Short mmCIF file of C-alpha atoms in Angstrom, two decimals:
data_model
loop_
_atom_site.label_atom_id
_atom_site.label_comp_id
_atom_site.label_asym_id
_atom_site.label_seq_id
_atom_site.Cartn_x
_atom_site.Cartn_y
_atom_site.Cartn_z
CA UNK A 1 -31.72 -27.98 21.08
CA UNK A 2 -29.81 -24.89 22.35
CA UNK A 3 -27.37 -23.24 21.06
CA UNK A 4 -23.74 -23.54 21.53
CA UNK A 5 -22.25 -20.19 22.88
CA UNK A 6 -19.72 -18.62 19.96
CA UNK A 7 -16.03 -18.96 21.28
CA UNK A 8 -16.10 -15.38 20.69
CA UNK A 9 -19.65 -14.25 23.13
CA UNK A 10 -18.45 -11.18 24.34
CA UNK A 11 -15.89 -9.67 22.57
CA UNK A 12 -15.96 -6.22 20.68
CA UNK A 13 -12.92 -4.61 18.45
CA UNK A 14 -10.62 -2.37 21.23
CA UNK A 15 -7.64 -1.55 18.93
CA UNK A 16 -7.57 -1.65 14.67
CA UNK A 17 -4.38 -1.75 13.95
CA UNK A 18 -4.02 -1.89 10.29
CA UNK A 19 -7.08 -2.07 7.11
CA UNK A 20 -5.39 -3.65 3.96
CA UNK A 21 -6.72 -5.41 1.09
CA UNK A 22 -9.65 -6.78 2.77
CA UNK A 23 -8.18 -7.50 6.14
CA UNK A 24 -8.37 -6.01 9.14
CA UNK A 25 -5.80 -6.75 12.15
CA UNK A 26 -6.90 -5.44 15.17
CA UNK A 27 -6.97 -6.28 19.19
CA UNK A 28 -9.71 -7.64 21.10
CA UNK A 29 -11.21 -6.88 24.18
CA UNK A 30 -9.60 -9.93 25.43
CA UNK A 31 -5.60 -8.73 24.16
CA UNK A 32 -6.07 -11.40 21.53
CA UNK A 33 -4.87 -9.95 17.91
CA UNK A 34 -7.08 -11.22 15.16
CA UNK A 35 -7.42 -10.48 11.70
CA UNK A 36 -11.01 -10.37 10.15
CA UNK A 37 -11.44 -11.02 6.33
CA UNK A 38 -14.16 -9.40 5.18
CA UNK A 39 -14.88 -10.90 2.24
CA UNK A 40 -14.48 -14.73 3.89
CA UNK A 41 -16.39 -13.19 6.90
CA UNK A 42 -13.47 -15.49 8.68
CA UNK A 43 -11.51 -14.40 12.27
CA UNK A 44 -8.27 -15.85 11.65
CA UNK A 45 -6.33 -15.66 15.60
CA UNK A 46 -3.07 -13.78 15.31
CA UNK A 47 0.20 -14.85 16.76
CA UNK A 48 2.22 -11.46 19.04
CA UNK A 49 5.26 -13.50 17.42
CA UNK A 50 4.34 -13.06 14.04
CA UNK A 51 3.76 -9.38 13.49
CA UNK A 52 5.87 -6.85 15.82
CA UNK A 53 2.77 -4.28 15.11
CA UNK A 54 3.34 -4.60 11.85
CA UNK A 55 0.31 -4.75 8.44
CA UNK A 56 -1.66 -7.68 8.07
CA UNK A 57 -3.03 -8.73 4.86
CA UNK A 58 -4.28 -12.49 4.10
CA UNK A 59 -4.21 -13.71 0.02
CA UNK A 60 -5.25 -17.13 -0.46
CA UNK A 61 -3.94 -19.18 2.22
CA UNK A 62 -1.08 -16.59 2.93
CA UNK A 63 -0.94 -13.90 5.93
CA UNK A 64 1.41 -11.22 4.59
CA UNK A 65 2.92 -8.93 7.59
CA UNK A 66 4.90 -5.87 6.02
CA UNK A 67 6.21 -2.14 6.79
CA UNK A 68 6.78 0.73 4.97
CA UNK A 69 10.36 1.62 4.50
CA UNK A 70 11.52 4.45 2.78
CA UNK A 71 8.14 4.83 0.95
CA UNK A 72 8.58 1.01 0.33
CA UNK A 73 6.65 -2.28 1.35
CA UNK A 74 8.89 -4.36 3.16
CA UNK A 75 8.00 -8.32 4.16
CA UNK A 76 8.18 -9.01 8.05
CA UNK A 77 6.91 -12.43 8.53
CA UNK A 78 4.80 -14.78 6.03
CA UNK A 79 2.60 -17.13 7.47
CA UNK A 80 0.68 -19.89 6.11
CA UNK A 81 -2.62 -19.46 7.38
CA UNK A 82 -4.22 -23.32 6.53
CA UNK A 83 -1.26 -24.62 8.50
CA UNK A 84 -0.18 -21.82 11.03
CA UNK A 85 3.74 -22.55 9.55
CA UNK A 86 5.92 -19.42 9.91
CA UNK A 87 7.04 -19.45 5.73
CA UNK A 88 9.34 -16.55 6.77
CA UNK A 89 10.48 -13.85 9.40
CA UNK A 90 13.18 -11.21 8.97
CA UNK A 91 16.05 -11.35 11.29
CA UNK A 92 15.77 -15.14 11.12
CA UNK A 93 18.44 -17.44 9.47
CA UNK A 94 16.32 -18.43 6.54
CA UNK A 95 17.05 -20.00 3.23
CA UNK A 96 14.62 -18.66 1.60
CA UNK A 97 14.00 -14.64 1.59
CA UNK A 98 10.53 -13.43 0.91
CA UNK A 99 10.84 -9.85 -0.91
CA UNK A 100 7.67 -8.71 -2.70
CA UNK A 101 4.04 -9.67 -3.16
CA UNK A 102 1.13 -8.42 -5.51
CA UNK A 103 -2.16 -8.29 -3.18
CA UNK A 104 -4.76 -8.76 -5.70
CA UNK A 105 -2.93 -11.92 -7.28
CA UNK A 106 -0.93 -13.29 -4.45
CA UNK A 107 2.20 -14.08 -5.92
CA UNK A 108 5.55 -13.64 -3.93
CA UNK A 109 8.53 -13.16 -4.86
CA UNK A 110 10.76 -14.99 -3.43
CA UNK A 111 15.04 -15.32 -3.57
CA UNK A 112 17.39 -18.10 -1.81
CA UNK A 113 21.86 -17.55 -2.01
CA UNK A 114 23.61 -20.38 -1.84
CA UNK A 115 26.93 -20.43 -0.20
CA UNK A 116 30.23 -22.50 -1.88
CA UNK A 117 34.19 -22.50 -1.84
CA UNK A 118 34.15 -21.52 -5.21
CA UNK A 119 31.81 -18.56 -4.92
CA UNK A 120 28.02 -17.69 -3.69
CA UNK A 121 25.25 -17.81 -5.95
CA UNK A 122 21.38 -16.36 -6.10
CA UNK A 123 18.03 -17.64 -7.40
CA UNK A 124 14.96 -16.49 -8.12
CA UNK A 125 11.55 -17.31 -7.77
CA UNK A 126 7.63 -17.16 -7.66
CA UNK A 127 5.24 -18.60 -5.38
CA UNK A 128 1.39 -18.89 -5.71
CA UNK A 129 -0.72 -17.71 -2.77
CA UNK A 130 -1.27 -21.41 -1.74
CA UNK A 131 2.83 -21.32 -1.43
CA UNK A 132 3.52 -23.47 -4.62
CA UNK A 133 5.82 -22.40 -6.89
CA UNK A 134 4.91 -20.95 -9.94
CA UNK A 135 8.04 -19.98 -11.69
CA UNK A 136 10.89 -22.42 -9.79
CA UNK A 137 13.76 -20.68 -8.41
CA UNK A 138 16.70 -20.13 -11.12
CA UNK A 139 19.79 -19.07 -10.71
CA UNK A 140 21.30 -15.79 -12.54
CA UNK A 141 24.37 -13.15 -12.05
CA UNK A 142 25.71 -9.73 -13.54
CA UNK A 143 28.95 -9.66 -14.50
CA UNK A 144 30.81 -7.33 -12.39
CA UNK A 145 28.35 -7.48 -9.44
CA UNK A 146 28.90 -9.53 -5.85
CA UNK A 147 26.11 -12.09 -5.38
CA UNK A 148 26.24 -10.24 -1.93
CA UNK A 149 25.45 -7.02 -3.75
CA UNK A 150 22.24 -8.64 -5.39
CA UNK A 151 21.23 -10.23 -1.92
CA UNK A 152 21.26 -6.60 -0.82
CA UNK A 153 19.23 -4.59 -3.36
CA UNK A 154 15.31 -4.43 -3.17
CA UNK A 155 13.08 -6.38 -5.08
CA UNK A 156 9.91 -5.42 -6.59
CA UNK A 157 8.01 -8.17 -8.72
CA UNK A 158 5.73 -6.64 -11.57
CA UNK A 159 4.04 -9.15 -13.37
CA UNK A 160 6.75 -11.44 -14.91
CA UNK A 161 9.61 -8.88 -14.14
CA UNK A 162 11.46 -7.89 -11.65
CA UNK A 163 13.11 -4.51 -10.58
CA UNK A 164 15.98 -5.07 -8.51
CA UNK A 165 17.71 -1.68 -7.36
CA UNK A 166 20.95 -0.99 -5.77
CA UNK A 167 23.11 1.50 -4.62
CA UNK A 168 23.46 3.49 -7.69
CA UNK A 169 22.20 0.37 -10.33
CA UNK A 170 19.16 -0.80 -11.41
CA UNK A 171 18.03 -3.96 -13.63
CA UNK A 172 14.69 -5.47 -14.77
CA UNK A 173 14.70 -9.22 -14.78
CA UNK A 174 12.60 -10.97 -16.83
CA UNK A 175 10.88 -14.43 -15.93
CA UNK A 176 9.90 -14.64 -19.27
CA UNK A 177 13.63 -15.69 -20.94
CA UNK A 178 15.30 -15.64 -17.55
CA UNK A 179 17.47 -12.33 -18.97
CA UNK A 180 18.37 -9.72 -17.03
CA UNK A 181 19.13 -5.76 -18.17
CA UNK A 182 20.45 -2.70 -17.33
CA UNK A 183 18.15 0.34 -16.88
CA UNK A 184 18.79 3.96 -15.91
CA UNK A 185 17.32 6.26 -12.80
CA UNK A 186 15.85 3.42 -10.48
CA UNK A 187 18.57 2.94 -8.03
CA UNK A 188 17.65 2.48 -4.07
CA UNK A 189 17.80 5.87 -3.33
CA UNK A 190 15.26 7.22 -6.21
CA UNK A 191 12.01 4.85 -6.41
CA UNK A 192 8.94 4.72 -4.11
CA UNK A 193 5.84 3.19 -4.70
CA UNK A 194 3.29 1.79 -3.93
CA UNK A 195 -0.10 2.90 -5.30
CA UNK A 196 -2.87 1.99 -2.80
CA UNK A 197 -2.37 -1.43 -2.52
CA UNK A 198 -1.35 -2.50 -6.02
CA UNK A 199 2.56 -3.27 -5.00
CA UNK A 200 3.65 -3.88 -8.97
CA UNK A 201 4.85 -0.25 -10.19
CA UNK A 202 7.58 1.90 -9.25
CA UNK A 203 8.51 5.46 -9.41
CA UNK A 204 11.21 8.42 -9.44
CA UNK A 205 11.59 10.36 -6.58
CA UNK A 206 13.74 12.91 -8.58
CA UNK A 207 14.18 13.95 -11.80
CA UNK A 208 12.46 13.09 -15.09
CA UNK A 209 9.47 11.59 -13.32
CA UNK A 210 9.69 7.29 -14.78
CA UNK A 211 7.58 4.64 -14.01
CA UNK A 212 8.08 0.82 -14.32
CA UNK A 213 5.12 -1.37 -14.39
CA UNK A 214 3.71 -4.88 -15.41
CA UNK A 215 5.08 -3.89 -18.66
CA UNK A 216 8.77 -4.31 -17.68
CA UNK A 217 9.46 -0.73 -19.67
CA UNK A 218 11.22 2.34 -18.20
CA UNK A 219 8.28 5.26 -19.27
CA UNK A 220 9.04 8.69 -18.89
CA UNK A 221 5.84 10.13 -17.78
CA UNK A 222 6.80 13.47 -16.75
CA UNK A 223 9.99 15.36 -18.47
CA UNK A 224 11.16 18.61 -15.95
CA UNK A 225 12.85 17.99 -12.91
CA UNK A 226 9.88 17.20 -10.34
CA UNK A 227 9.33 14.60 -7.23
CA UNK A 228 6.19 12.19 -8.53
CA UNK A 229 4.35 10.11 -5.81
CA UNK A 230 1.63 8.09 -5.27
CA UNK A 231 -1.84 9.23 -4.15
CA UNK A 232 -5.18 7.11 -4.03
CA UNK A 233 -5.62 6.89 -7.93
CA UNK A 234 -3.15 9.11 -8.93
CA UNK A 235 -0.14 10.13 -8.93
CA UNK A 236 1.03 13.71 -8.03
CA UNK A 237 3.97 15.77 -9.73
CA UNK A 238 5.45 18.40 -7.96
CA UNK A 239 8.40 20.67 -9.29
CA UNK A 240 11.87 20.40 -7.58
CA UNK A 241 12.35 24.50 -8.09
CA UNK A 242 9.32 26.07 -7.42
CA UNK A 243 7.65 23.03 -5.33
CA UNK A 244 4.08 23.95 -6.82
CA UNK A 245 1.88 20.91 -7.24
CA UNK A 246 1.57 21.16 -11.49
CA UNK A 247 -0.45 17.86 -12.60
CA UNK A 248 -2.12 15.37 -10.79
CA UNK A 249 -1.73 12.33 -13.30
CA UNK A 250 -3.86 8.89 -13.89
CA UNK A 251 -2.05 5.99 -11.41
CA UNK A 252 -3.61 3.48 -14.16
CA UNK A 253 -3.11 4.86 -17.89
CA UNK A 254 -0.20 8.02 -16.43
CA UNK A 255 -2.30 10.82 -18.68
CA UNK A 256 -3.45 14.18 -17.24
CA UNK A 257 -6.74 13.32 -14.54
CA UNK A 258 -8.34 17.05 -15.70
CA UNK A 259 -7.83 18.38 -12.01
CA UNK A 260 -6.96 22.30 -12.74
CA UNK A 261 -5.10 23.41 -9.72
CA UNK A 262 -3.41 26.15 -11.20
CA UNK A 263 -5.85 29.10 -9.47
CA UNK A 264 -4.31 27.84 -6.00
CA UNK A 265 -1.71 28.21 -3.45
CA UNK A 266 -1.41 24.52 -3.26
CA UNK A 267 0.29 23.34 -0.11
CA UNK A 268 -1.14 19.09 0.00
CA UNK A 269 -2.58 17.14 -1.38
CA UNK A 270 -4.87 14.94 0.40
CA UNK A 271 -6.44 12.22 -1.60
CA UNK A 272 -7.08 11.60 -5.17
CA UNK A 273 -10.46 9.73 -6.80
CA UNK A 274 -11.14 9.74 -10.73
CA UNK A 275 -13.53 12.49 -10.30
CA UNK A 276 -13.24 14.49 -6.89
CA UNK A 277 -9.61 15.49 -5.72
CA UNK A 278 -8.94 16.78 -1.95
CA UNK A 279 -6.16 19.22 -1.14
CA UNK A 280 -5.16 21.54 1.22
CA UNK A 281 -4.42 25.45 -0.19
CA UNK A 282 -3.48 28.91 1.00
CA UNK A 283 -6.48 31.90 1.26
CA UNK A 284 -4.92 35.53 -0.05
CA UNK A 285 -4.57 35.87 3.96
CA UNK A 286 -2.01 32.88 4.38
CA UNK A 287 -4.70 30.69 6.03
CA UNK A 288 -4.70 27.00 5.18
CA UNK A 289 -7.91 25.54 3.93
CA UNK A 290 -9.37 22.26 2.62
CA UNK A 291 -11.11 22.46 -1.00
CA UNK A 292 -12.71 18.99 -1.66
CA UNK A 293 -13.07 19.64 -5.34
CA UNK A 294 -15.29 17.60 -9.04
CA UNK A 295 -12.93 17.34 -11.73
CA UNK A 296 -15.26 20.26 -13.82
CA UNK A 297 -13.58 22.72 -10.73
CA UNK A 298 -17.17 23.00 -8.66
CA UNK A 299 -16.69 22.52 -4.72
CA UNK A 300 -18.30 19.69 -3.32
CA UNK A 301 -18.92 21.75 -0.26
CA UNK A 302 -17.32 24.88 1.30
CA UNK A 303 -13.11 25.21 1.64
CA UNK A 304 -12.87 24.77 5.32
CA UNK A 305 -9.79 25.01 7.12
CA UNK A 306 -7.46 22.27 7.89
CA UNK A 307 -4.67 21.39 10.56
CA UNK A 308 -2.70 18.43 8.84
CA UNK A 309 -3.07 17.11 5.48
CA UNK A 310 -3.98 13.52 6.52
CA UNK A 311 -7.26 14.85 7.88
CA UNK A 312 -9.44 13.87 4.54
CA UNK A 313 -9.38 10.62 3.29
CA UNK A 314 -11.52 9.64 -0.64
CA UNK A 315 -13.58 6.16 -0.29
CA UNK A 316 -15.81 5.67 -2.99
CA UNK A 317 -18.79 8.27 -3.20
CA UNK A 318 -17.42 9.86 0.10
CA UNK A 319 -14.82 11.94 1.70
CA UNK A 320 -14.22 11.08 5.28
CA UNK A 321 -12.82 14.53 7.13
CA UNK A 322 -11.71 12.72 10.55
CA UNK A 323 -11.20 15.80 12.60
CA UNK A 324 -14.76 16.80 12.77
CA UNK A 325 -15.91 13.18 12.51
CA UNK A 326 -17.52 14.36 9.24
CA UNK A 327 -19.11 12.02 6.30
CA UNK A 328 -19.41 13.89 3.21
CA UNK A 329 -21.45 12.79 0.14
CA UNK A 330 -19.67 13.75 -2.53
CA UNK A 331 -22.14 13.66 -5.00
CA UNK A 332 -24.83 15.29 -3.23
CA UNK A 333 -22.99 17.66 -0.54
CA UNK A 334 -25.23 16.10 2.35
CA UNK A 335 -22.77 15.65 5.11
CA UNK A 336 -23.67 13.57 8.43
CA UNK A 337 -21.41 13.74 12.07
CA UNK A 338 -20.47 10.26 12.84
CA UNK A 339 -17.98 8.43 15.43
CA UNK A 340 -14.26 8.70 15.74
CA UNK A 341 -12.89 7.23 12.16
CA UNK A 342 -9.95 5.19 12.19
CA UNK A 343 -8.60 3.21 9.24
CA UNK A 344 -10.20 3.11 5.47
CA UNK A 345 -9.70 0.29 3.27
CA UNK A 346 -9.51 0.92 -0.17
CA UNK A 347 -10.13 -2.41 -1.42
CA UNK A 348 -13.73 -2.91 0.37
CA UNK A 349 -14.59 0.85 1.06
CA UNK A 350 -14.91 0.37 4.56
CA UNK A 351 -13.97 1.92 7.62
CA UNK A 352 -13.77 1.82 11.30
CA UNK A 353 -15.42 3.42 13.76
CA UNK A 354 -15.88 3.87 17.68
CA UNK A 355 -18.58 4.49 19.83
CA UNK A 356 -18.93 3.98 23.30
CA UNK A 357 -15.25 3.22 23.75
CA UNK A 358 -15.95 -0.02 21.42
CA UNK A 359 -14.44 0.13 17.39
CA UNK A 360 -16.58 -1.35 14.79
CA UNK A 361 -16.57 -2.11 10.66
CA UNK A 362 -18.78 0.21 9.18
CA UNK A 363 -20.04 0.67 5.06
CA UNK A 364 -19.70 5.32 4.32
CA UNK A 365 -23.17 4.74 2.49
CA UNK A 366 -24.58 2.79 5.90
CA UNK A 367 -22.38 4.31 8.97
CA UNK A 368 -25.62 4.15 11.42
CA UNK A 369 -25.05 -0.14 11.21
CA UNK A 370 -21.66 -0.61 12.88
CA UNK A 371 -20.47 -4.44 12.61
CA UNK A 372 -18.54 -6.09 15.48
CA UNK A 373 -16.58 -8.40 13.52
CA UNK A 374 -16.90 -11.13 15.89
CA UNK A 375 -20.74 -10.94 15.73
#
């Protein structure tokens, strides 16, 4: 018998928009958005109304759409993908407010305020990834604060707590006992995070550099005045007086990674791996160069110079320098020229690439097979 033609014969990748945890979101040669789970191998079609150009990232049967604000995730629109339901969508009048979500487990956190005569009131809540609730929402308060107050702060679930910073406040909320607490330094205005795609930790901007995780503790991981931020898997301290880049710190445990940088004019710091670091540093001339550098201080090929501090991305075994369309090995120093790299996914180690005017999925340690998702 023959074969029934594939409702998508014909189509190729034109535009990836965003790479996240496994799924791309891109547009088709047809305008159609879609977003391709790699894993599943699964094209799921992509309503214009759901995303505003936003990320895309599907866990269990949920499609998360988010932006970055303020070094933040922020939820857009949640969607359940078995059913097509819009769960959420900022701007609407919703009940229920979606504010956080972990990526590897699913879980959302999720918050609903209740309006009365004698006073408003907040809850708070967890949902699975199949939208069933896994801790049911429950009402709490802090003496002295406006329920309107605690509607406005930002919420960021870690594990069975909950950081919820405010202009000038922060408290940790704990599922656990349903007990909420003061804690010091992580008001609205000091935390970013996140670290690659793992959504549950939080740090100082300024100051005595303090992480909360999982954990639910307030850990001082760095003690002079510096500005500490996420990069791939680690997490970068930089002084607040001299602004020289002085440790480069484990994202995971928070101890020293072994990166010496202290024979350089360190100006960037492109990406972080456990054993090869990428940065961008000053020759004795005042020309900027790229050093992609092994944790025992040996180059892993020749500093070359560098326009913009984005231009190297870490992915596994390879360093992907996007201006020259350059693969690097980083274990053997063999680089290859391929096409035009777009986004890198840290969760599969893949990338995108075009040729011929056409954008395809493509594995650093097999770039010569390009994958048309819809194929």
């Amino acid at each position: 018998a023959p074969e029934e033609a594939s409702e998508y014969a014909g189509l190729s990748m034109s535009n990836p928009l965003s790479f996240d945890n496994g799924s791309l979101y891109f547009e088709a040669s047809n305008g159609t958005k879609y977003l391709y789970q790699v894993a599943e191998n699964k094209i799921y079609e992509i309503n214009d109304d759901w995303t505003h150009n936003w990320n895309l990232f599907k866990t269990g049967d949920m499609i998360w759409v988010w932006y970055c604000d303020h070094d933040r995730p922020t939820c857009y629109c949640v969607v359940n993908a078995a059913t097509n339901e819009v769960m959420y969508k900022e701007g609407n009048d919703d009940d229920l407010i979606f504010r956080n979500i972990n990526p590897e487990t699913g879980r959302m956190l999720v918050t609903k305020v209740e309006e009365g005569f004698s006073g408003n009131s907040i809850s708070i809540g967890v949902m699975n990834n199949k939208g069933e609730w896994e801790n049911p929402l429950t009402e709490f308060s802090i003496d002295g604060v406006k329920t309107d107050d605690l509607n406005n702060c930002r919420y960021t679930l870690m594990g069975d707590y909950v950081l919820l910073s405010g202009r000038s406040m922060s408290y940790i909320y704990s599922f656990k006992d349903n007990k909420i607490s003061e804690i010091e330094g992580f008001d609205y205005d000091n935390i970013r995070n996140c670290c690659k795609n793992d959504f549950d930790k939080v740090i100082t901007k300024y100051g005595d550099v303090r992480i909360i995780d999982s954990t639910g503790e307030s850990k001082q991981i760095y003690s002079s005045s510096a500005d500490g931020y996420f990069i791939g898997d680690g997490i970068v301290i930089q002084e607040h007086n001299t602004l020289k880049y002085t440790a480069v710190l484990s994202a995971d445990d928070y101890k020293d990674m072994g990166f010496n940088l202290s024979e350089y004019d360190v100006r960037g710091i492109h990406d972080v791996e456990e054993n090869v670091i990428a940065f961008c540093a000053k020759n004795p001339d005042g020309d900027t160069y790229t050093i992609i550098m092994n944790k025992d201080g040996s180059f892993v090929t020749e500093p070359f110079k560098t326009k913009k501090v984005t231009d190297v991305t870490l992915c596994g075994d390879y360093a992907i320098i996007k201006s020259t369309k350059t693969l690097l090995n980083c274990k053997t120093g063999e680089s290859k020229t391929i096409g035009n790299v777009g986004l890198v996914d840290d969760k599969t180690e893949m990338i995108t690439v075009e040729e011929d005017g056409a954008w395809y999925i493509a594995d650093p340690s097999d770039p010569d097979t390009l994958l048309n998702p819809f194929e």
